Coordinates of C-alpha atoms and ligand atoms in Angstrom, one line a residue:
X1 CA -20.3 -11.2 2.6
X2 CA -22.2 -8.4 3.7
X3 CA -20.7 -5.3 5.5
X4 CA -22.2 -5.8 8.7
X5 CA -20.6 -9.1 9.5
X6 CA -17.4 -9.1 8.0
X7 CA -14.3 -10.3 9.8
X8 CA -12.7 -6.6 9.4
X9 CA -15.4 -4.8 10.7
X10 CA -15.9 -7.1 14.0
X11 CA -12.3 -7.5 15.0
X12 CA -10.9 -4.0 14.5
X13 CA -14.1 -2.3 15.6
X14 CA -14.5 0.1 12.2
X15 CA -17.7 0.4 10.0
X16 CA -17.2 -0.2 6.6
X17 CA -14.4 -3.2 5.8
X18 CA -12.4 -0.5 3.6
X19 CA -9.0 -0.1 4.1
X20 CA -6.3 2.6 3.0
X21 CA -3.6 0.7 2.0
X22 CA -0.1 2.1 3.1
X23 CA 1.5 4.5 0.1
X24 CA 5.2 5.6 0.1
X25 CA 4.6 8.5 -1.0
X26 CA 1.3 9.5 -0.6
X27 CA 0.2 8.4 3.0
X28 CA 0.1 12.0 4.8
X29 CA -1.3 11.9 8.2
X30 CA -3.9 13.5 7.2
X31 CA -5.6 11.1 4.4
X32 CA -5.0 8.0 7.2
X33 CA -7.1 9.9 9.6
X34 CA -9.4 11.0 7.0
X35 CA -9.8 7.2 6.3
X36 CA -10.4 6.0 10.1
X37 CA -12.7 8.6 11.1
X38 CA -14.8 8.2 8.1
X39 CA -15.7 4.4 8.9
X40 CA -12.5 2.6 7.3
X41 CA -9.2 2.1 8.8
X42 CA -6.3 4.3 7.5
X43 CA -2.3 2.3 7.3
X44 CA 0.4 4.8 8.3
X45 CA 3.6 4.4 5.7
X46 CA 6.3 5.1 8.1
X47 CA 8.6 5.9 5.6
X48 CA 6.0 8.5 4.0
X49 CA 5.3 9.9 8.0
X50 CA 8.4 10.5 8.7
X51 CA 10.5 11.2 5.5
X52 CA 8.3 12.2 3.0
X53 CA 5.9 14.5 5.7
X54 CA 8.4 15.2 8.2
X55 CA 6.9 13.5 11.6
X56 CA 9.2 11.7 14.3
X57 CA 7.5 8.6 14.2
X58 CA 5.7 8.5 17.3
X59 CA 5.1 12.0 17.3
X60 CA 3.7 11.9 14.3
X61 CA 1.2 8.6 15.6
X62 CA 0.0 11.1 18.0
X63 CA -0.2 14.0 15.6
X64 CA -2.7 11.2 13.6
X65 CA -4.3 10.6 17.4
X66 CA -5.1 14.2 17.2
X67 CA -7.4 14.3 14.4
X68 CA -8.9 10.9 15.1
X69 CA -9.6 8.5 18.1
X70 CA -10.8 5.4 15.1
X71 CA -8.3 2.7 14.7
X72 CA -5.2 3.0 12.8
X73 CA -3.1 0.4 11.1
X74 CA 0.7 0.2 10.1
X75 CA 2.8 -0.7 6.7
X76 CA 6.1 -3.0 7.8
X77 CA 8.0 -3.8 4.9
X78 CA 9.8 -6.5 6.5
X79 CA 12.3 -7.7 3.3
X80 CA 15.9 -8.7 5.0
X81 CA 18.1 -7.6 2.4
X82 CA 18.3 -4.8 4.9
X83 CA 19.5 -5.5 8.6
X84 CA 19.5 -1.9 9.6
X85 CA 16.0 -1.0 7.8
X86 CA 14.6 -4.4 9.5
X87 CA 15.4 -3.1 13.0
X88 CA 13.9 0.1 12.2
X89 CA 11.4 -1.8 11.3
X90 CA 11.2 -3.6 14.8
X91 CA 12.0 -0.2 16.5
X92 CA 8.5 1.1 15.1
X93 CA 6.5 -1.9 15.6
X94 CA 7.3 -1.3 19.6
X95 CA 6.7 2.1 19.4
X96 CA 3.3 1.5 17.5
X97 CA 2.3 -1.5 20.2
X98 CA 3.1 1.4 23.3
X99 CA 1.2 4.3 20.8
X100 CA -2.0 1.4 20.8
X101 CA -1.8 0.4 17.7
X102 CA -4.1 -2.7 16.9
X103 CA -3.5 -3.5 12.9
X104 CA -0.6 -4.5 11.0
X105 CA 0.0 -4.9 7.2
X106 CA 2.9 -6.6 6.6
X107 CA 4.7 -6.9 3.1
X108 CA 7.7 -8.4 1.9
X109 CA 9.2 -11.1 4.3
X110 CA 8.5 -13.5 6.9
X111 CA 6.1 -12.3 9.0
X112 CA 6.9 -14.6 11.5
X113 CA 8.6 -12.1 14.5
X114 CA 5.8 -9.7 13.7
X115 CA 3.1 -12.2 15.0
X116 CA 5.0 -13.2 17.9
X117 CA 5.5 -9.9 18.8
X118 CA 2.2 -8.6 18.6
X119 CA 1.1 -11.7 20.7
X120 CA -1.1 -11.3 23.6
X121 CA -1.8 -7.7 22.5
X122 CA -5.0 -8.3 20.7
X123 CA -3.3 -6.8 17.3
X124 CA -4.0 -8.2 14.0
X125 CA -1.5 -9.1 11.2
X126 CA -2.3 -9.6 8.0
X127 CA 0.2 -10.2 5.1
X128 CA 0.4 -8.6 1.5
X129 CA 0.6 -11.5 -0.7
X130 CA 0.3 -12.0 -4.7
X131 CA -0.2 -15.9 -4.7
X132 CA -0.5 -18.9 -3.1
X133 CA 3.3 -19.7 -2.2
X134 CA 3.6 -16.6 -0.3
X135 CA 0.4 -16.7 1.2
X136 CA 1.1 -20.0 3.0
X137 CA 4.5 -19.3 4.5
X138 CA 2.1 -16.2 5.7
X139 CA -0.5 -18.6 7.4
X140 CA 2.6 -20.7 8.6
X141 CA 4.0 -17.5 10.2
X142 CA 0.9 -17.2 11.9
X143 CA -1.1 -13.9 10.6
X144 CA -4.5 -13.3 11.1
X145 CA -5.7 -12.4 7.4
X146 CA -4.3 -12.1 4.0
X147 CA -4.1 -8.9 1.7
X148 CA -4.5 -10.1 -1.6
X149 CA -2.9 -8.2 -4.1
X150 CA -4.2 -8.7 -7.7
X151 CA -2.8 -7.9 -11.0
X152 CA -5.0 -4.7 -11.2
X153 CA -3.6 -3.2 -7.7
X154 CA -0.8 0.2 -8.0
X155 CA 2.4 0.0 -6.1
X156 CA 3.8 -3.7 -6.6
X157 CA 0.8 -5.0 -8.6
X158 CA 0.2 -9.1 -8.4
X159 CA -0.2 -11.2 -11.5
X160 CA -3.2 -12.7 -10.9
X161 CA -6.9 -11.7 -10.9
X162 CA -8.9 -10.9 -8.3
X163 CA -11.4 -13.9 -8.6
X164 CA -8.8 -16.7 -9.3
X165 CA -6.8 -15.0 -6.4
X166 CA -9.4 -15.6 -4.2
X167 CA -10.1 -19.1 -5.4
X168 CA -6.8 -20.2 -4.9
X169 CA -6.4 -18.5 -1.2
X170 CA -9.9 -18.9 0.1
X171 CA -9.1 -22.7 1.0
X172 CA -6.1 -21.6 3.8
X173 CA -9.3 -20.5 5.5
X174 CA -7.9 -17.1 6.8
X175 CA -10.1 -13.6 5.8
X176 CA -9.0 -12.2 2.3
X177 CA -8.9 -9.0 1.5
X178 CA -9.2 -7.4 -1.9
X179 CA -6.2 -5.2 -3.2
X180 CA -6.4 -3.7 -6.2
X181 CA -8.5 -2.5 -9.0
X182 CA -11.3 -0.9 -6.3
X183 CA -11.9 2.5 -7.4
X184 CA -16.3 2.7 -7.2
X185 CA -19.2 1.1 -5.9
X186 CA -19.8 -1.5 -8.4
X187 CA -16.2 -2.8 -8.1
X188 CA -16.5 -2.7 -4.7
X189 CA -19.5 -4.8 -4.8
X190 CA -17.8 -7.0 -7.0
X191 CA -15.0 -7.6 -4.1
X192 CA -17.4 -8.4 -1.5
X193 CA -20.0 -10.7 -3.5
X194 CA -16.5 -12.8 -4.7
X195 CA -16.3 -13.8 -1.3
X196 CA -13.0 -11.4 0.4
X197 CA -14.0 -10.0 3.7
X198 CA -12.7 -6.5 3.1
X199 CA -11.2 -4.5 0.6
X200 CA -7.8 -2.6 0.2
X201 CA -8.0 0.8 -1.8
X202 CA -5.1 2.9 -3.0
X203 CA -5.2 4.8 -6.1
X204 CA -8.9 6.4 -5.2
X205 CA -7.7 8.0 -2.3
X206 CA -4.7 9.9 -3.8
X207 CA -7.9 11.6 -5.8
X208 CA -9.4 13.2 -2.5
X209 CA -8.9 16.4 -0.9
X210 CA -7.6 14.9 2.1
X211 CA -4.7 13.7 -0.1
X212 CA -1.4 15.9 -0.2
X213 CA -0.4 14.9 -3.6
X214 CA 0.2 17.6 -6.2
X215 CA -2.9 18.5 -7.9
X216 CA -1.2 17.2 -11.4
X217 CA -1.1 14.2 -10.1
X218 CA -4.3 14.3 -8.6
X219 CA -6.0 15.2 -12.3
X220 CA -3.9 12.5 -13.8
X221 CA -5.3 9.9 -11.9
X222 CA -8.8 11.1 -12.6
X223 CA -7.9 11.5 -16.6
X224 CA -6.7 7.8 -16.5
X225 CA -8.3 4.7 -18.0
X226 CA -7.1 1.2 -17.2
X227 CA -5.0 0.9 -20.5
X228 CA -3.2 4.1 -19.4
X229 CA -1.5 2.2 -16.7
X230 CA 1.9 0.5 -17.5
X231 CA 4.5 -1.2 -15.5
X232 CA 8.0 -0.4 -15.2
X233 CA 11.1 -1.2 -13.4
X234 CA 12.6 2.1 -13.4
X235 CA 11.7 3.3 -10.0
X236 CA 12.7 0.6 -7.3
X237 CA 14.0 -2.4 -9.9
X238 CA 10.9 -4.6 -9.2
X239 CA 7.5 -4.1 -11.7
X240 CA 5.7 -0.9 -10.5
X241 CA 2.4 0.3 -11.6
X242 CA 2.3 3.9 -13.0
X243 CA 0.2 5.6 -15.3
X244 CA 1.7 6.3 -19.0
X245 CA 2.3 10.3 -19.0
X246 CA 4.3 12.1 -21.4
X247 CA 7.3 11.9 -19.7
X248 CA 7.2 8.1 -19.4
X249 CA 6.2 7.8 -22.6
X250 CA 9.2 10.2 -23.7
X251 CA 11.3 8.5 -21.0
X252 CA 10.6 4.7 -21.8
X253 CA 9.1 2.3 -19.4
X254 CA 12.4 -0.5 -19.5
X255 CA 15.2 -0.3 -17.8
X256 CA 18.4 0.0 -19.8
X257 CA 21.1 -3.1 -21.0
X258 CA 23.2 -2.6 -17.7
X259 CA 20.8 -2.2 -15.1
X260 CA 18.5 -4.8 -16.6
X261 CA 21.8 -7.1 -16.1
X262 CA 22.3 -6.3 -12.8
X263 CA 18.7 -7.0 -11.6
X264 CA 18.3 -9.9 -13.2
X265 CA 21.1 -11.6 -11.8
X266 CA 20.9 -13.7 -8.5
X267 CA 24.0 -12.1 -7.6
X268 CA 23.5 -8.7 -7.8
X269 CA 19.9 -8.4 -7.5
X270 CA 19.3 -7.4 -4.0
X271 CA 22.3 -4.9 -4.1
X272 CA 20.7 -3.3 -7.8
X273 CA 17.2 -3.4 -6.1
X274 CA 18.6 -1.2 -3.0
X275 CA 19.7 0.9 -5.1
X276 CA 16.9 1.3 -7.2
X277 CA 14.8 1.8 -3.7
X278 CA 16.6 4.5 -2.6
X279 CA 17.0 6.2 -5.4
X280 CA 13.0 6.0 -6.1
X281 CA 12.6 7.4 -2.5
X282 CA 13.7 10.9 -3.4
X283 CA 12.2 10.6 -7.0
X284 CA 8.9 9.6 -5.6
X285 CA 8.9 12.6 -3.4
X286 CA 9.7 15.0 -5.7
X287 CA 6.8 14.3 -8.1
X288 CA 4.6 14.1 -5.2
X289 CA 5.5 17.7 -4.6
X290 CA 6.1 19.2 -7.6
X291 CA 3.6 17.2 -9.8
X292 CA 4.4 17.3 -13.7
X293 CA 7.4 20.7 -13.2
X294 CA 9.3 17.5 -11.7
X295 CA 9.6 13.9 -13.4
X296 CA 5.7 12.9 -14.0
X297 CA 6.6 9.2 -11.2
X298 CA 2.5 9.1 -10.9
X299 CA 1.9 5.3 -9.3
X300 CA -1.9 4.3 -9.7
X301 CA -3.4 1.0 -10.2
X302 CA -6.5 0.3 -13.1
X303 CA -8.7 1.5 -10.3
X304 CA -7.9 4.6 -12.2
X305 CA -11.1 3.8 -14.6
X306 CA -14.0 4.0 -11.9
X307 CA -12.6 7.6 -10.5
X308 CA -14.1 10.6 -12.3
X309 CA -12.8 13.2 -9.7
X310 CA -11.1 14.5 -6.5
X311 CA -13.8 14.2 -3.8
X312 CA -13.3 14.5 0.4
X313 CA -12.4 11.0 1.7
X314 CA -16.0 10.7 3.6
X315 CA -17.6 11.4 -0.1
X316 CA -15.6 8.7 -1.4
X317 CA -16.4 5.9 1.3
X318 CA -20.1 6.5 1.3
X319 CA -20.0 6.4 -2.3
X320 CA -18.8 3.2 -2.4
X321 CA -20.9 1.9 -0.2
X322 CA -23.8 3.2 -0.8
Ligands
LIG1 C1 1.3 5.3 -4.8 C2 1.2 4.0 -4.2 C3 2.2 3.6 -3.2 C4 2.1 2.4 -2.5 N1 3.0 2.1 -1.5 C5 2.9 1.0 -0.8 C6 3.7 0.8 0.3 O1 4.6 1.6 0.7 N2 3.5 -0.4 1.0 C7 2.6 -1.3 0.6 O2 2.5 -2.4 1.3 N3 1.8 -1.1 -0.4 C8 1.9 0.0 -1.1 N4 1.0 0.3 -2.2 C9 -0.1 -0.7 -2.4 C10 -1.4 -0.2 -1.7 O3 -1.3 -0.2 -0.3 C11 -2.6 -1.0 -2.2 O4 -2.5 -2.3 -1.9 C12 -2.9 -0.8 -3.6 O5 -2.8 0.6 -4.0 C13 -4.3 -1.3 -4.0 O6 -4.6 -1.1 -5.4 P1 -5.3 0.2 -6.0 O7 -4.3 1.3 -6.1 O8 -5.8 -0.2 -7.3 O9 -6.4 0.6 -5.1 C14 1.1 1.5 -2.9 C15 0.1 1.8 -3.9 C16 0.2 3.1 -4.5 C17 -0.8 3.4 -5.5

């Protein structure tokens, strides 16, 4: 797949088929224009816009409108455990259809009222999956393309690799994009000559000026190797990739006897998840902010080993495509 002619770049109008994946925390306004006007397409969190960096939500579209006129894309988390955090979910897909946004990343849940809804607009949907069960009630929901998130990726991270992910998904015939593990040019190239349309970076963009993340976290990301990142179920009850700093290691990675109950029962899962959730909201923040004089919560994916330092967003992107 070369650059020019993949599905990304043709439908939604950018240059380079690199996208900045939605990050609660680290999606500032700032680093998703960064991302858009340098040639990719940058995903607003809306969680991160408007708790973490203090936007309304549509004011803080427009604040993002301000510093670019490149297309934008938006994060839903659709899960349904939630009824009230599923119509704010709703409430900000309208808002983003009026503000002109044409690019949705959905993650979670059925996508299927996100596709109708976007109908007739010309918008895109494409779903975060991590295999092949998921990804067909996706294309049975309708969406336009498929995130594909690999067992390298930060955030959730997937259990599978990148090549048999793409193996396994290429059949449903819908673009793939590559989440996870892309942090320089040669894994980049990798992405592309496996066959995925586009790929989905994270962890390589908290390293850039643009980025509002503390600068401890910043250098810890660029200190990182790929064995430095570990998964835990301490922040929001579900596997989450972060990198192994003192205070994990100190800290422990496992949840304890009680919670670990509680999660892993079909009963109280989805309540002992919430929990977890919200709690990891203001945990998240707080290391964002304060870096390692807080609790050292540092999510980063393996990409971690093909980042060597904190550059401006444009550096990055023409680095990897050069
Ligand atoms: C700090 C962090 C926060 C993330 N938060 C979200 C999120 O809120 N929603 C989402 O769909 N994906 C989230 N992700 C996943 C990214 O959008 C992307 O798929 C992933 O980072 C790709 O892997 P990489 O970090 O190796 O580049 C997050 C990833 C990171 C590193």
């Amino acid at each position: 797949m070369t650059q020019q002619h993949s599905f990304l770049t043709q439908h939604l109008g950018i240059e380079h088929p690199i996208i900045c994946g939605a990050m609660y925390p680290c999606s500032n306004p700032e680093l998703v224009a960064a991302v858009s006007e340098a040639g990719g397409v940058g995903v607003v969190q809306p969680i991160s816009l408007t708790f973490v960096h203090k936007h309304q939500f549509r004011e803080g579209l427009r604040y993002i409108r301000t510093l670019t006129q490149k297309p934008i894309g938006l994060n839903l988390l659709i899960e349904k455990s939630s009824k009230k955090y599923l119509e704010k979910n709703k409430e900000w897909l309208g808002i983003a259809l009026e503000e002109g946004v044409k690019f949705f990343i959905t993650a979670l849940g059925n996508p299927d009222w996100v596709v109708r809804r976007v109908e007739g607009s010309g918008a895109l949907v494409f779903h975060d999956t991590t295999d092949k069960i998921w990804a067909k009630k996706a294309v049975d929901a309708g969406v336009h393309g498929l995130i594909c998130v690999n067992n390298r990726a930060g955030g959730h991270a997937g259990q599978i690799s990148p090549e048999k992910l793409y193996n396994d998904l290429a059949p449903l015939g819908l673009p793939l994009v590559c989440a996870g593990g892309i942090g320089d040019a040669e894994s980049y190239r990798a992405a592309l000559k496996l066959g995925y349309q586009g790929v989905q970076l994270g962890t390589r963009f908290i390293a850039s000026t643009e980025c509002s993340a503390h600068s401890d976290y910043k250098q810890a990301i660029v200190n990182a190797e790929a064995a430095d990142i570990i998964l835990t179920r301490k922040l929001t009850g579900v596997p989450v990739a972060v990198i192994n700093t003192k205070f994990m290691r100190e800290r422990g990675s496992e949840v304890g006897g009680v919670a670990k109950f509680l999660l892993d029962n079909p009963r109280t899962k989805h309540f002992a998840r919430m929990f977890y959730s919200v709690r990891s909201l203001f945990e998240l923040k707080q290391s964002l902010n304060k870096g390692a004089d807080y609790k050292e919560y540092f999510q980063a994916g393996k990409s971690v080993a093909g980042i060597d330092r904190v550059e401006s967003v444009a550096s990055i992107i023409q680095g990897l495509v050069r």
